[in-house]
Coordinates of N, CA and C in Angstrom, one line a residue:
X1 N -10.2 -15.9 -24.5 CA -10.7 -14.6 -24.7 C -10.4 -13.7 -23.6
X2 N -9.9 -12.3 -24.1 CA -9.2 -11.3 -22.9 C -10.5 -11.0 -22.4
X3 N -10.5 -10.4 -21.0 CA -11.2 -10.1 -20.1 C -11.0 -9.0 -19.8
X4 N -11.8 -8.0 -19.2 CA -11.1 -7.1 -18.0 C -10.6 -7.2 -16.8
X5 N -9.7 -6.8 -16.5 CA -8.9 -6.9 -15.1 C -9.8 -6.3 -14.2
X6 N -9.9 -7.3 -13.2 CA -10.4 -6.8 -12.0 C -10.0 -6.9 -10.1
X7 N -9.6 -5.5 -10.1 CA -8.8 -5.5 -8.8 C -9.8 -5.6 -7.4
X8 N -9.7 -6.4 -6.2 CA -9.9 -6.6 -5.4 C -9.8 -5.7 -4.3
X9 N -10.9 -4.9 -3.9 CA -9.3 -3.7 -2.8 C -10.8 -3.4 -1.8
X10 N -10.1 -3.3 -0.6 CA -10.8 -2.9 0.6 C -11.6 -1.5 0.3
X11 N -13.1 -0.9 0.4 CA -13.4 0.3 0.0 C -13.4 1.2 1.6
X12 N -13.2 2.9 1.0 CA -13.5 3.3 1.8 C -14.5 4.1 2.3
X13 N -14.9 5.0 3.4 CA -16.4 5.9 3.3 C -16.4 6.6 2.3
X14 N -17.7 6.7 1.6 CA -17.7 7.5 0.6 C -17.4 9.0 0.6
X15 N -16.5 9.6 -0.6 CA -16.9 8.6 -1.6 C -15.8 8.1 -1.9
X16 N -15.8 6.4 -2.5 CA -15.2 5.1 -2.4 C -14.3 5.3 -3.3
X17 N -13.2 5.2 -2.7 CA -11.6 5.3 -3.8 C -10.8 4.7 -2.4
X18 N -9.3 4.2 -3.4 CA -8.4 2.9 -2.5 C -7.7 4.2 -1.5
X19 N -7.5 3.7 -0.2 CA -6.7 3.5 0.6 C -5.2 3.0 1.5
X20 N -5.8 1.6 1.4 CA -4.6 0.5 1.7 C -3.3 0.7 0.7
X21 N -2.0 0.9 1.5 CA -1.4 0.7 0.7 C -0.6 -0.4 0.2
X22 N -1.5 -1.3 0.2 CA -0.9 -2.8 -0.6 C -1.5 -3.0 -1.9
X23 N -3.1 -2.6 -1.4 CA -3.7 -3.0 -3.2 C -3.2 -1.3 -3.6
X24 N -2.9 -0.1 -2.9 CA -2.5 0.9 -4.2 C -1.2 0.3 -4.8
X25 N -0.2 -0.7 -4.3 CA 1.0 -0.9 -5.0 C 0.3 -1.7 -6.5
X26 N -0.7 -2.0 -6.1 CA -1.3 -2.8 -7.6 C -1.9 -1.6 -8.3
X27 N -2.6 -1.0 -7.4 CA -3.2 0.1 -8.4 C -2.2 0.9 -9.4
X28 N -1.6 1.7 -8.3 CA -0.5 2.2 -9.2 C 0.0 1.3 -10.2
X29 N 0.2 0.3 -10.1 CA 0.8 -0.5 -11.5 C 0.5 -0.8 -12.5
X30 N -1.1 -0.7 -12.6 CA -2.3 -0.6 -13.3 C -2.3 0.2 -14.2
X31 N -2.3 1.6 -13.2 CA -2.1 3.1 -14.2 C -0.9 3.4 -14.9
X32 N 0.2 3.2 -14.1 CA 1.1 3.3 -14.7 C 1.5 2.4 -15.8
X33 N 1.2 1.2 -16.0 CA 1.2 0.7 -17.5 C 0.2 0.7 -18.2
X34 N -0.9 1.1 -17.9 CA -2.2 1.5 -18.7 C -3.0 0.5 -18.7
X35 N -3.1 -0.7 -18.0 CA -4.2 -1.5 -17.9 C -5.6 -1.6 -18.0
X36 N -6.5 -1.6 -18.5 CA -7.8 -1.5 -18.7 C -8.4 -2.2 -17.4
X37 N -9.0 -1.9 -16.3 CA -9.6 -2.2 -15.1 C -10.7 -1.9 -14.6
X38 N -10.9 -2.5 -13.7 CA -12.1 -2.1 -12.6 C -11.7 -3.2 -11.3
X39 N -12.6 -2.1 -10.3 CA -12.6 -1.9 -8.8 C -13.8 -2.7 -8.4
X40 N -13.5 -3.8 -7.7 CA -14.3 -4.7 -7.0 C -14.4 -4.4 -5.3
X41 N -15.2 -3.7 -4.9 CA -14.9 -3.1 -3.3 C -15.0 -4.6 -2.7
X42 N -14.3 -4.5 -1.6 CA -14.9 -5.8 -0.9 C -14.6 -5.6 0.6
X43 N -15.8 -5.2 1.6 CA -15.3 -5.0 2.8 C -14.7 -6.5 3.5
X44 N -13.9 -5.8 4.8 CA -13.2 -6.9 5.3 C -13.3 -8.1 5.6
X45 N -15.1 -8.5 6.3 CA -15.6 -9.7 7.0 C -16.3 -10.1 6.1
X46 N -15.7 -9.5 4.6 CA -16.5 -10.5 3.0 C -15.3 -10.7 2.4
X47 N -14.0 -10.8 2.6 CA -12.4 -11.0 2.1 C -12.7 -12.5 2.2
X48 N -13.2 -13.7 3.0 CA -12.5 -14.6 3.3 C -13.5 -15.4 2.0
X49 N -14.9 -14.7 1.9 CA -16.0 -15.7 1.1 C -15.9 -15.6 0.4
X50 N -15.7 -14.4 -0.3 CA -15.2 -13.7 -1.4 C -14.4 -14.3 -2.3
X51 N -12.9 -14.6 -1.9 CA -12.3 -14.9 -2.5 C -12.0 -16.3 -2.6
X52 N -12.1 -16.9 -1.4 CA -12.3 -18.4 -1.4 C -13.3 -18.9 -2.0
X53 N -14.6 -17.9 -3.1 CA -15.3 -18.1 -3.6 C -14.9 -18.1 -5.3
X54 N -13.6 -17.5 -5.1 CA -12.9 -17.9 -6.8 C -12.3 -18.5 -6.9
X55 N -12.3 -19.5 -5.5 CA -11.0 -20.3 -5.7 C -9.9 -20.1 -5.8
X56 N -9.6 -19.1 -4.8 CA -8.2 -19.1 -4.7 C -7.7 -19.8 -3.0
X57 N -6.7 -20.4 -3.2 CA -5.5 -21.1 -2.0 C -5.1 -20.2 -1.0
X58 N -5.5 -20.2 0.2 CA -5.0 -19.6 0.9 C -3.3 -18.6 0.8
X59 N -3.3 -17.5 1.4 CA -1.3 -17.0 0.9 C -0.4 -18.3 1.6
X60 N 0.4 -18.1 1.1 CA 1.5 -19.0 2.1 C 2.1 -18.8 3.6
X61 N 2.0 -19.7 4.4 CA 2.4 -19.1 5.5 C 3.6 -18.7 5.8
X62 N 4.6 -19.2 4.4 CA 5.9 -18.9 4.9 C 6.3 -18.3 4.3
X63 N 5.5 -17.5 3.5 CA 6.3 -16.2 2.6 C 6.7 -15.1 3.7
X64 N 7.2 -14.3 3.4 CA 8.2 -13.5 4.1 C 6.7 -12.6 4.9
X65 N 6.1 -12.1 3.8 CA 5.4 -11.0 4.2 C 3.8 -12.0 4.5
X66 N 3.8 -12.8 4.8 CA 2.3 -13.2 5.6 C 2.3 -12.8 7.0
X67 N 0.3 -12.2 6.6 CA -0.1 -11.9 7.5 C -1.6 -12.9 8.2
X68 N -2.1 -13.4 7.2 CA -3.2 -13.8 7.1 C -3.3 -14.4 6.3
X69 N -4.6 -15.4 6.2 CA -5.0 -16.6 5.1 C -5.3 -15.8 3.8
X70 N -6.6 -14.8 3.9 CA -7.1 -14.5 2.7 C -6.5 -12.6 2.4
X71 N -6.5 -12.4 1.9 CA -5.9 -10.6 2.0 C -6.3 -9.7 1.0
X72 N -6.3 -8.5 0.7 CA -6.1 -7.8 -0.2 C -5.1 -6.8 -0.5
X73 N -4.6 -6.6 -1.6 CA -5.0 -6.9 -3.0 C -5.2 -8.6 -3.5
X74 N -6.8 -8.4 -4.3 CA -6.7 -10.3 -5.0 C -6.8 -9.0 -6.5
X75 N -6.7 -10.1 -7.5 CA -7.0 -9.7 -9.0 C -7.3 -10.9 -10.0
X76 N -8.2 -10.1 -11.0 CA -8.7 -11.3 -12.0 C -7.9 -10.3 -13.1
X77 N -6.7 -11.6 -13.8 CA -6.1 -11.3 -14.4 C -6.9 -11.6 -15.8
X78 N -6.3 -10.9 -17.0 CA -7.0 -11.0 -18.4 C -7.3 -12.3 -19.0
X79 N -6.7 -13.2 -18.4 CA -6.8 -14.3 -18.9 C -7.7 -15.2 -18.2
X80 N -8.4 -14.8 -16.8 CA -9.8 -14.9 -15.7 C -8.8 -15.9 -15.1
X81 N -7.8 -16.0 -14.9 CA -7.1 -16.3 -13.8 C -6.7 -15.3 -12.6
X82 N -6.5 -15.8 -11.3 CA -6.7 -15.0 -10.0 C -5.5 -15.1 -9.3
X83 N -5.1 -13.8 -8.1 CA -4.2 -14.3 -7.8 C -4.3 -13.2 -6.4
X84 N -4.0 -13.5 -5.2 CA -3.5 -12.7 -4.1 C -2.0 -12.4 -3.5
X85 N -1.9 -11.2 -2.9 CA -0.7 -10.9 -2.5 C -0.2 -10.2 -3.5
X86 N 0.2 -8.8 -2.9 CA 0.5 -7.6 -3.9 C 2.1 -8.3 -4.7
X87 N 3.2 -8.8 -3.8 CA 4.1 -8.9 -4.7 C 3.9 -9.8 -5.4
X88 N 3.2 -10.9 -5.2 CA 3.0 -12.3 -6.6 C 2.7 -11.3 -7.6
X89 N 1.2 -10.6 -7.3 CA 0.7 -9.6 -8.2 C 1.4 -9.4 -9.2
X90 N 2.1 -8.5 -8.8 CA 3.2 -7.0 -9.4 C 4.0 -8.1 -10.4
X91 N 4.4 -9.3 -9.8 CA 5.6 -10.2 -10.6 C 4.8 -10.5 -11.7
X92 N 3.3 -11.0 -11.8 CA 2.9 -11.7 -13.1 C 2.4 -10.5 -13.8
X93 N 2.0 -9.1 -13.4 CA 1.5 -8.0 -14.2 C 2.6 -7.7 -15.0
X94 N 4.1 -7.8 -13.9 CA 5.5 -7.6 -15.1 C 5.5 -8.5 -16.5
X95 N 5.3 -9.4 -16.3 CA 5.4 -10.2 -17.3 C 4.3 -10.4 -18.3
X96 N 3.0 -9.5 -18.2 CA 2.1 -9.7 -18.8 C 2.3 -8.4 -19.5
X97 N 2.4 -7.3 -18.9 CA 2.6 -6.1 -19.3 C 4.3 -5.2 -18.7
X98 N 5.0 -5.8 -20.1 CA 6.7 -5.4 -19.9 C 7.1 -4.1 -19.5
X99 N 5.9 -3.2 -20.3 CA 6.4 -1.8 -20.7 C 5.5 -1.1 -19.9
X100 N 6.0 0.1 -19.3 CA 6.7 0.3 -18.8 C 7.7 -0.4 -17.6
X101 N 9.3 -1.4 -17.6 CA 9.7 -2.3 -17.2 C 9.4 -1.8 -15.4
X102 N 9.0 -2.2 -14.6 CA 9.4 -2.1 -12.6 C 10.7 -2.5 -12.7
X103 N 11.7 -2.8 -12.9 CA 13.2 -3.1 -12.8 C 12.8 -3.8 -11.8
X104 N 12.1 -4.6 -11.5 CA 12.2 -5.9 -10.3 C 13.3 -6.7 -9.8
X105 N 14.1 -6.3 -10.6 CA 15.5 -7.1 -10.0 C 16.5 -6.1 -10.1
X106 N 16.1 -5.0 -10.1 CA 17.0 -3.9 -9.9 C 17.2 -3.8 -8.0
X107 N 18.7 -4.0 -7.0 CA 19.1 -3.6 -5.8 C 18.3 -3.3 -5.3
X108 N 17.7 -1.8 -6.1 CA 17.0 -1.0 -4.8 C 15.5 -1.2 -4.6
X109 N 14.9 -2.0 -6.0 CA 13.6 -2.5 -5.3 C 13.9 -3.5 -3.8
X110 N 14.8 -4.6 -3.8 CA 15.2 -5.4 -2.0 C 15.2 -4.1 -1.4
X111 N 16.4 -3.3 -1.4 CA 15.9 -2.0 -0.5 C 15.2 -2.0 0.1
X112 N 14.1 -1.5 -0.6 CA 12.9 -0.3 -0.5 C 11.9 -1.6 0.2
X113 N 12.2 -3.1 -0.2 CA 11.3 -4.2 0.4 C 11.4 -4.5 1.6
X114 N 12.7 -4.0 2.0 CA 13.3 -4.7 3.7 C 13.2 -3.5 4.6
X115 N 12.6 -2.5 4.0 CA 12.2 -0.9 4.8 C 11.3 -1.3 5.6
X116 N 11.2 -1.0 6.5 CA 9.8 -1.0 7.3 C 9.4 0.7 7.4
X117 N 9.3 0.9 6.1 CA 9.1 2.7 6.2 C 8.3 3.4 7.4
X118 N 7.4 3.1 8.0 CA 6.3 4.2 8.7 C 6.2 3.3 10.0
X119 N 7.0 2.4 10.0 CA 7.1 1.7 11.5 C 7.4 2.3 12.7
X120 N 7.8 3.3 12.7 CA 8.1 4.4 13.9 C 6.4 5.0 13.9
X121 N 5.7 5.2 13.1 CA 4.4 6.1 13.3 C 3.0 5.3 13.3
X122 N 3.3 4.1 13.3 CA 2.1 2.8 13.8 C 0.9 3.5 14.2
X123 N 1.6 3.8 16.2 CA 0.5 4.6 16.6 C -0.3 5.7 16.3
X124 N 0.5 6.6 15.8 CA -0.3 7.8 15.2 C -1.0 7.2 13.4
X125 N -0.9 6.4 13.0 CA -1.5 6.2 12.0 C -2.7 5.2 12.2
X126 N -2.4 3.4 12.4 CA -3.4 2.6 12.4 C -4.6 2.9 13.3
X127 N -4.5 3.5 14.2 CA -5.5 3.6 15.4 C -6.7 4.7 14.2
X128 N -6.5 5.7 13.6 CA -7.4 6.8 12.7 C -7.8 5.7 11.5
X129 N -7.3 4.7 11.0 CA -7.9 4.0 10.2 C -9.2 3.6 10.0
X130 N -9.7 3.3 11.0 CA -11.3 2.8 11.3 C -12.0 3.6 11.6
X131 N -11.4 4.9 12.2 CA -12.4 6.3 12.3 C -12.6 6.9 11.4
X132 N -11.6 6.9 10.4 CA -11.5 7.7 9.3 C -11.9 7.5 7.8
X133 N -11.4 5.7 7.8 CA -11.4 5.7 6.3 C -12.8 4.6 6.6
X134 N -12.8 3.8 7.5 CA -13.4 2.8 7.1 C -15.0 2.3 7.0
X135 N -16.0 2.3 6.4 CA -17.6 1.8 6.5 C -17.6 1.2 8.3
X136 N -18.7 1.4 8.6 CA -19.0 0.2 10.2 C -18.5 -0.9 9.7
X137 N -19.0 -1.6 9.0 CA -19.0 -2.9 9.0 C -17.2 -3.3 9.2
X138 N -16.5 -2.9 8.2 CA -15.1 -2.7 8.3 C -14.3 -2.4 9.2
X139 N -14.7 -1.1 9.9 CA -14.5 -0.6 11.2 C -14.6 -1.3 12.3
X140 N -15.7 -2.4 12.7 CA -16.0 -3.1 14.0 C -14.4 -4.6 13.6
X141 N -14.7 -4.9 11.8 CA -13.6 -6.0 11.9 C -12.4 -5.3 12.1
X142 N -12.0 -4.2 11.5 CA -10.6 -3.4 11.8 C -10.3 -3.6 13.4
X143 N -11.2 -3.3 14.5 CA -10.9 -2.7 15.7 C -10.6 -4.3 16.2
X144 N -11.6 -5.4 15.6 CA -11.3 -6.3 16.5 C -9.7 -7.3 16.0
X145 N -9.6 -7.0 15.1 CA -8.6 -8.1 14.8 C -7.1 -7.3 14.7
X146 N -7.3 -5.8 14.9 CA -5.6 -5.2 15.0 C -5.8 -5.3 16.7
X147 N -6.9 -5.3 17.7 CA -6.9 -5.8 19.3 C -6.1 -6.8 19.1
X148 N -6.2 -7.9 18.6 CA -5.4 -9.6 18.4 C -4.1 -9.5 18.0
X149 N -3.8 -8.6 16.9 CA -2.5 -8.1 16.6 C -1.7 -7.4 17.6
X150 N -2.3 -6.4 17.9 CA -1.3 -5.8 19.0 C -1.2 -6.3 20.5
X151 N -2.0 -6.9 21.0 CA -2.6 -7.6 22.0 C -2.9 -6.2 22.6
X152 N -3.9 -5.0 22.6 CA -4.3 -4.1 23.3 C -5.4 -3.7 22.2
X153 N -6.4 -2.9 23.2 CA -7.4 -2.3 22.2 C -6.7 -0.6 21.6
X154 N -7.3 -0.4 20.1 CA -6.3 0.4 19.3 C -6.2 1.7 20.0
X155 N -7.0 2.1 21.0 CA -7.5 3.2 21.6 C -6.1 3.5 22.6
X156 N -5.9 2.2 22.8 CA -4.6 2.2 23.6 C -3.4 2.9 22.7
X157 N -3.2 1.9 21.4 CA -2.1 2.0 21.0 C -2.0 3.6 20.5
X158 N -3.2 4.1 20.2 CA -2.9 5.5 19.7 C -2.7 6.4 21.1
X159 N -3.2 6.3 22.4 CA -2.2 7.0 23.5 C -1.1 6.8 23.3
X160 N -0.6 6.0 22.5 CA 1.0 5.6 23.1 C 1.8 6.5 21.8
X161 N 1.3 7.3 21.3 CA 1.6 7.9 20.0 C 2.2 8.9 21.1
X162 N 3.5 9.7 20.0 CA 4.7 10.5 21.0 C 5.6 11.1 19.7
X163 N 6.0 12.3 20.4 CA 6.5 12.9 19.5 C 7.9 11.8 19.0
X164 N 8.6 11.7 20.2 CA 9.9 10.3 19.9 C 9.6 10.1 18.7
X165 N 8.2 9.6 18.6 CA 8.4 8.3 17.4 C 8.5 9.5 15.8
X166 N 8.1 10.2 15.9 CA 9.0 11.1 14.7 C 10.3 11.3 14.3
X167 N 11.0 11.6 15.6 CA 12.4 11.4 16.1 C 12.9 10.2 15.4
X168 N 12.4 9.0 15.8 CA 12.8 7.9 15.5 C 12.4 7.7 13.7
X169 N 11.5 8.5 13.4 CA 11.6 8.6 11.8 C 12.6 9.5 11.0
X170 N 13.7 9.9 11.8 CA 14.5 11.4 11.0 C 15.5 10.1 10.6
X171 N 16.1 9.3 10.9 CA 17.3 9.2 10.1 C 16.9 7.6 9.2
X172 N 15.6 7.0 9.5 CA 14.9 6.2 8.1 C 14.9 7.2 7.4
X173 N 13.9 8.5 7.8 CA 13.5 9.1 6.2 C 15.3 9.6 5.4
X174 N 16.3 9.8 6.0 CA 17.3 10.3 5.5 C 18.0 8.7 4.8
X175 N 17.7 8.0 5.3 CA 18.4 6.9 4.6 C 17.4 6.9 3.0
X176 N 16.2 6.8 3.1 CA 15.0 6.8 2.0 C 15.8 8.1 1.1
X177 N 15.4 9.4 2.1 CA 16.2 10.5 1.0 C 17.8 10.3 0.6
X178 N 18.3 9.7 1.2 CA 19.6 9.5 0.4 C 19.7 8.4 -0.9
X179 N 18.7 7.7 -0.5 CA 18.6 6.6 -1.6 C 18.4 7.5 -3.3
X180 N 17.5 8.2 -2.7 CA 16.7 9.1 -3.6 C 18.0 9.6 -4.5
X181 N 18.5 10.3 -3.4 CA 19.6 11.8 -4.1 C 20.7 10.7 -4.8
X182 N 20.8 9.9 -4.7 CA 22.5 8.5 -5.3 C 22.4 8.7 -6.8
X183 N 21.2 9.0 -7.4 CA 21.1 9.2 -9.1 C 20.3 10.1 -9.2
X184 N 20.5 11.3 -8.5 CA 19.8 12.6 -8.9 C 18.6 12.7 -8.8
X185 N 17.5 11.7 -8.4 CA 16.0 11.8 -8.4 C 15.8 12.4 -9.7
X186 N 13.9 12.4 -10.0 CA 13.1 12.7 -8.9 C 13.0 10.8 -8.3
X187 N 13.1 9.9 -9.3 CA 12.9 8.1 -8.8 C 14.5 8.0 -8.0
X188 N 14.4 6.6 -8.0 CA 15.3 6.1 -7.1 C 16.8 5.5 -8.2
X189 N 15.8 5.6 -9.0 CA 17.0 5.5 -10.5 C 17.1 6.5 -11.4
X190 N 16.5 7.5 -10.8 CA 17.1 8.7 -11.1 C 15.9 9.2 -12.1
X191 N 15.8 9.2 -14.0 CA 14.8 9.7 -14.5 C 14.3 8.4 -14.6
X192 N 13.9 7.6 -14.2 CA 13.5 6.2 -14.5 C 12.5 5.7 -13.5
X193 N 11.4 5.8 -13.6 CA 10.7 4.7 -12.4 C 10.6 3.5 -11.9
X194 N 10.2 3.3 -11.1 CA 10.6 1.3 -10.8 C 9.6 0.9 -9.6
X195 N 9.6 -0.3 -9.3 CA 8.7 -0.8 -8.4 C 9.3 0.0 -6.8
X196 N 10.1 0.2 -6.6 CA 11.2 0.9 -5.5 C 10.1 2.3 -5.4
X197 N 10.0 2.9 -6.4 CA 9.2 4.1 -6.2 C 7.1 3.8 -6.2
X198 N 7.0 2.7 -6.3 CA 5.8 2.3 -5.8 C 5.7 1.9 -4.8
X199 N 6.8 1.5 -4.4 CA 6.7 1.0 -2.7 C 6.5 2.1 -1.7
X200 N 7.4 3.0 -2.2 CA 7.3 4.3 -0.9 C 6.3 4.9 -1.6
X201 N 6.0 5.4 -2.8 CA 4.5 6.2 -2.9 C 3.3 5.8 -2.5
X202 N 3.2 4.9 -2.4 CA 1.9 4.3 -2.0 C 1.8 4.2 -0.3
X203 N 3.0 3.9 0.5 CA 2.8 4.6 1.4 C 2.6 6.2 2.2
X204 N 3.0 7.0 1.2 CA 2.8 8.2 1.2 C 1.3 8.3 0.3
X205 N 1.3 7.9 -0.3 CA -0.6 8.1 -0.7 C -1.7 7.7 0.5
X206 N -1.0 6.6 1.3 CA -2.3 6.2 2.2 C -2.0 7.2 2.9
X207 N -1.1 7.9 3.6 CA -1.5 9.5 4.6 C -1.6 10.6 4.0
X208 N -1.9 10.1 2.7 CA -2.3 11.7 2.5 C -3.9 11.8 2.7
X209 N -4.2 9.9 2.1 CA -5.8 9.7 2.8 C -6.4 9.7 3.8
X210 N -5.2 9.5 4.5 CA -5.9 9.4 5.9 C -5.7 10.5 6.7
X211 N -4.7 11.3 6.7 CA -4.5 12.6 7.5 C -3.5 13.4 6.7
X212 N -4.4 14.7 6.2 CA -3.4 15.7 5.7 C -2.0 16.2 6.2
X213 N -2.4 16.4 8.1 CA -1.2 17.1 8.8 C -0.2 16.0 8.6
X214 N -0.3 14.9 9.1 CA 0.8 13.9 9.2 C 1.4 13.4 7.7
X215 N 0.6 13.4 6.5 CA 1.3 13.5 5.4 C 1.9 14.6 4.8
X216 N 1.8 16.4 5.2 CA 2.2 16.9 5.1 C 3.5 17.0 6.0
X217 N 3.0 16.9 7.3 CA 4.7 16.6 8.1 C 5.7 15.2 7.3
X218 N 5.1 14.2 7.0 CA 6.1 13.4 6.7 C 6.8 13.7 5.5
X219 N 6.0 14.5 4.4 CA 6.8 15.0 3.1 C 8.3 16.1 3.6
X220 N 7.9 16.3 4.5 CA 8.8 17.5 4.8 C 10.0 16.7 5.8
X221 N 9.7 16.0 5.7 CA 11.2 15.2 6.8 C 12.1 15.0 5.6
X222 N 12.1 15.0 4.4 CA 13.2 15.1 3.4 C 12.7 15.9 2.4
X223 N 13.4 16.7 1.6 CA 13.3 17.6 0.2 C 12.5 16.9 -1.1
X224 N 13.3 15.5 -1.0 CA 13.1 14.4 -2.0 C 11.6 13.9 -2.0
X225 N 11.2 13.8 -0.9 CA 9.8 13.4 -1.1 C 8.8 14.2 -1.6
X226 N 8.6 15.4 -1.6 CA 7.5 16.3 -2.7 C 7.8 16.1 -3.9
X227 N 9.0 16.1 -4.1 CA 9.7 15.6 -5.6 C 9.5 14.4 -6.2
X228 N 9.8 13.4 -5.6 CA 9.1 11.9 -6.1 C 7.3 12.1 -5.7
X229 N 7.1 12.8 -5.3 CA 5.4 12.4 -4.7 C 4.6 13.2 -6.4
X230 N 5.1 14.3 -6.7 CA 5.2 15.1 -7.4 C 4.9 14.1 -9.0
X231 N 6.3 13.3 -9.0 CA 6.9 12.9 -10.5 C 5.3 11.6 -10.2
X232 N 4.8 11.1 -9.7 CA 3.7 9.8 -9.3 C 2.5 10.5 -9.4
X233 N 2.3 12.0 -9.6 CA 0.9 12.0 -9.6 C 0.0 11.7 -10.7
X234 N 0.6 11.4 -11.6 CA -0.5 11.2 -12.5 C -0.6 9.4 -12.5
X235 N 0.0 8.8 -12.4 CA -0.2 7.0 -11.7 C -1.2 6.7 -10.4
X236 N -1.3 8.5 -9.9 CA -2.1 8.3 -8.5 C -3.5 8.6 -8.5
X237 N -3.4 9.3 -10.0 CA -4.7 10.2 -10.0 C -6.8 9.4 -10.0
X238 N -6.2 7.9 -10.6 CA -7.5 7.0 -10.5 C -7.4 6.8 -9.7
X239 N -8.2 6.4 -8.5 CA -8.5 6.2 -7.0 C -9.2 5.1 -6.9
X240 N -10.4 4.8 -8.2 CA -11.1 3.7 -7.9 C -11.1 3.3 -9.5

């Protein structure tokens, strides 16, 4: 018997709509094929009981993109089976729901997967995370476990924010906007959407949540980005 889908996603201060952009790559996928859903908030230092409470297997440690044992995006698929990690995700929602196709094996989704898009802007972004988006409770695990990640407390890492590192974003975002312009935009395939344009939207959705100036400056480092941000708003527009 079908179920409703239920997505997993870190909440934020109210009022409570997604953030992160790993479970928006699910969300958006959701909307954009029309999925019938709902939003399971689950703060951070309740991720591990949480989900190890549906039985699900730790992520793999040797998948490309591990970070950690337990993570979000998890989901209860229609059939009340569960799954974590946005790309397994995205693979079995393709196959469950064809239409509209992510071209998952289309080039430029690898592309857009071996980007480290906003890697130049670390400092000016992750450090306002916990000030900004996140509940206390969230906020004390955010502060203590990106300390262990970076080996510095985040207060540091956001001094070390510098205009450079914008600099050092002008010719990523030109390689991103050239990708764009190869089949005319406003997608990466031109009139066609694909998992490649949820990869970079959803990065551009979490700064627009978290800081208007820096997602307005980052739209403006290429033409192409208000234009793809633009063609996504209606995939963006459920939040929770």
């Amino acid at each position: 018997m079908s179920q409703q889908v239920i997505l997993y996603d870190i909440p934020s201060k109210p009022p409570t709509k997604g953030w992160s952009f790993n479970p928006w790559k699910v969300r958006m996928v959701l909307n954009l094929k029309g999925v019938d859903y709902k939003t399971q908030w689950v703060e951070y230092p309740d991720l591990v009981p949480t989900l190890k409470s549906l039985g699900l297997p730790p992520n793999d440690p040797n998948d490309p993109g591990y970070s950690t044992d337990y993570s979000s995006p998890a989901i209860r698929y229609a059939d009340g089976t569960y799954a974590m990690d946005s790309w397994h995700i995205i693979q079995e929602l393709e196959k469950q729901y064809p239409t509209p196709s992510l071209h998952l094996d289309d080039p430029i989704v690898t592309k857009l997967r071996n980007i480290t898009i906003v890697k130049p802007l670390v400092p000016h972004l992750i450090p306002k995370v916990p000030k900004v988006l996140l509940n206390k409770v969230s906020a004390d695990y955010f502060y203590l476990t990106r300390e262990e990640k970076f080996g510095k407390p985040l207060e540091q890492v956001e001094r070390e924010a510098t205009e450079e590192q914008w600099e050092e974003m002008k010719p990523v975002s030109k390689d991103i906007g050239d990708l764009l312009r190869e089949k005319g935009g406003p997608f990466f395939l031109g009139d066609t959407i694909s998992y490649a344009d949820v990869i970079f939207v959803t990065c551009l959705k979490f700064m627009e949540v978290l800081d208007a100036d820096i997602f307005q400056r980052f739209l403006a480092l290429d033409p192409t980005f208000p234009k793809l941000y633009e063609a996504c708003k209606e995939w963006l527009a459920r939040e929770d």
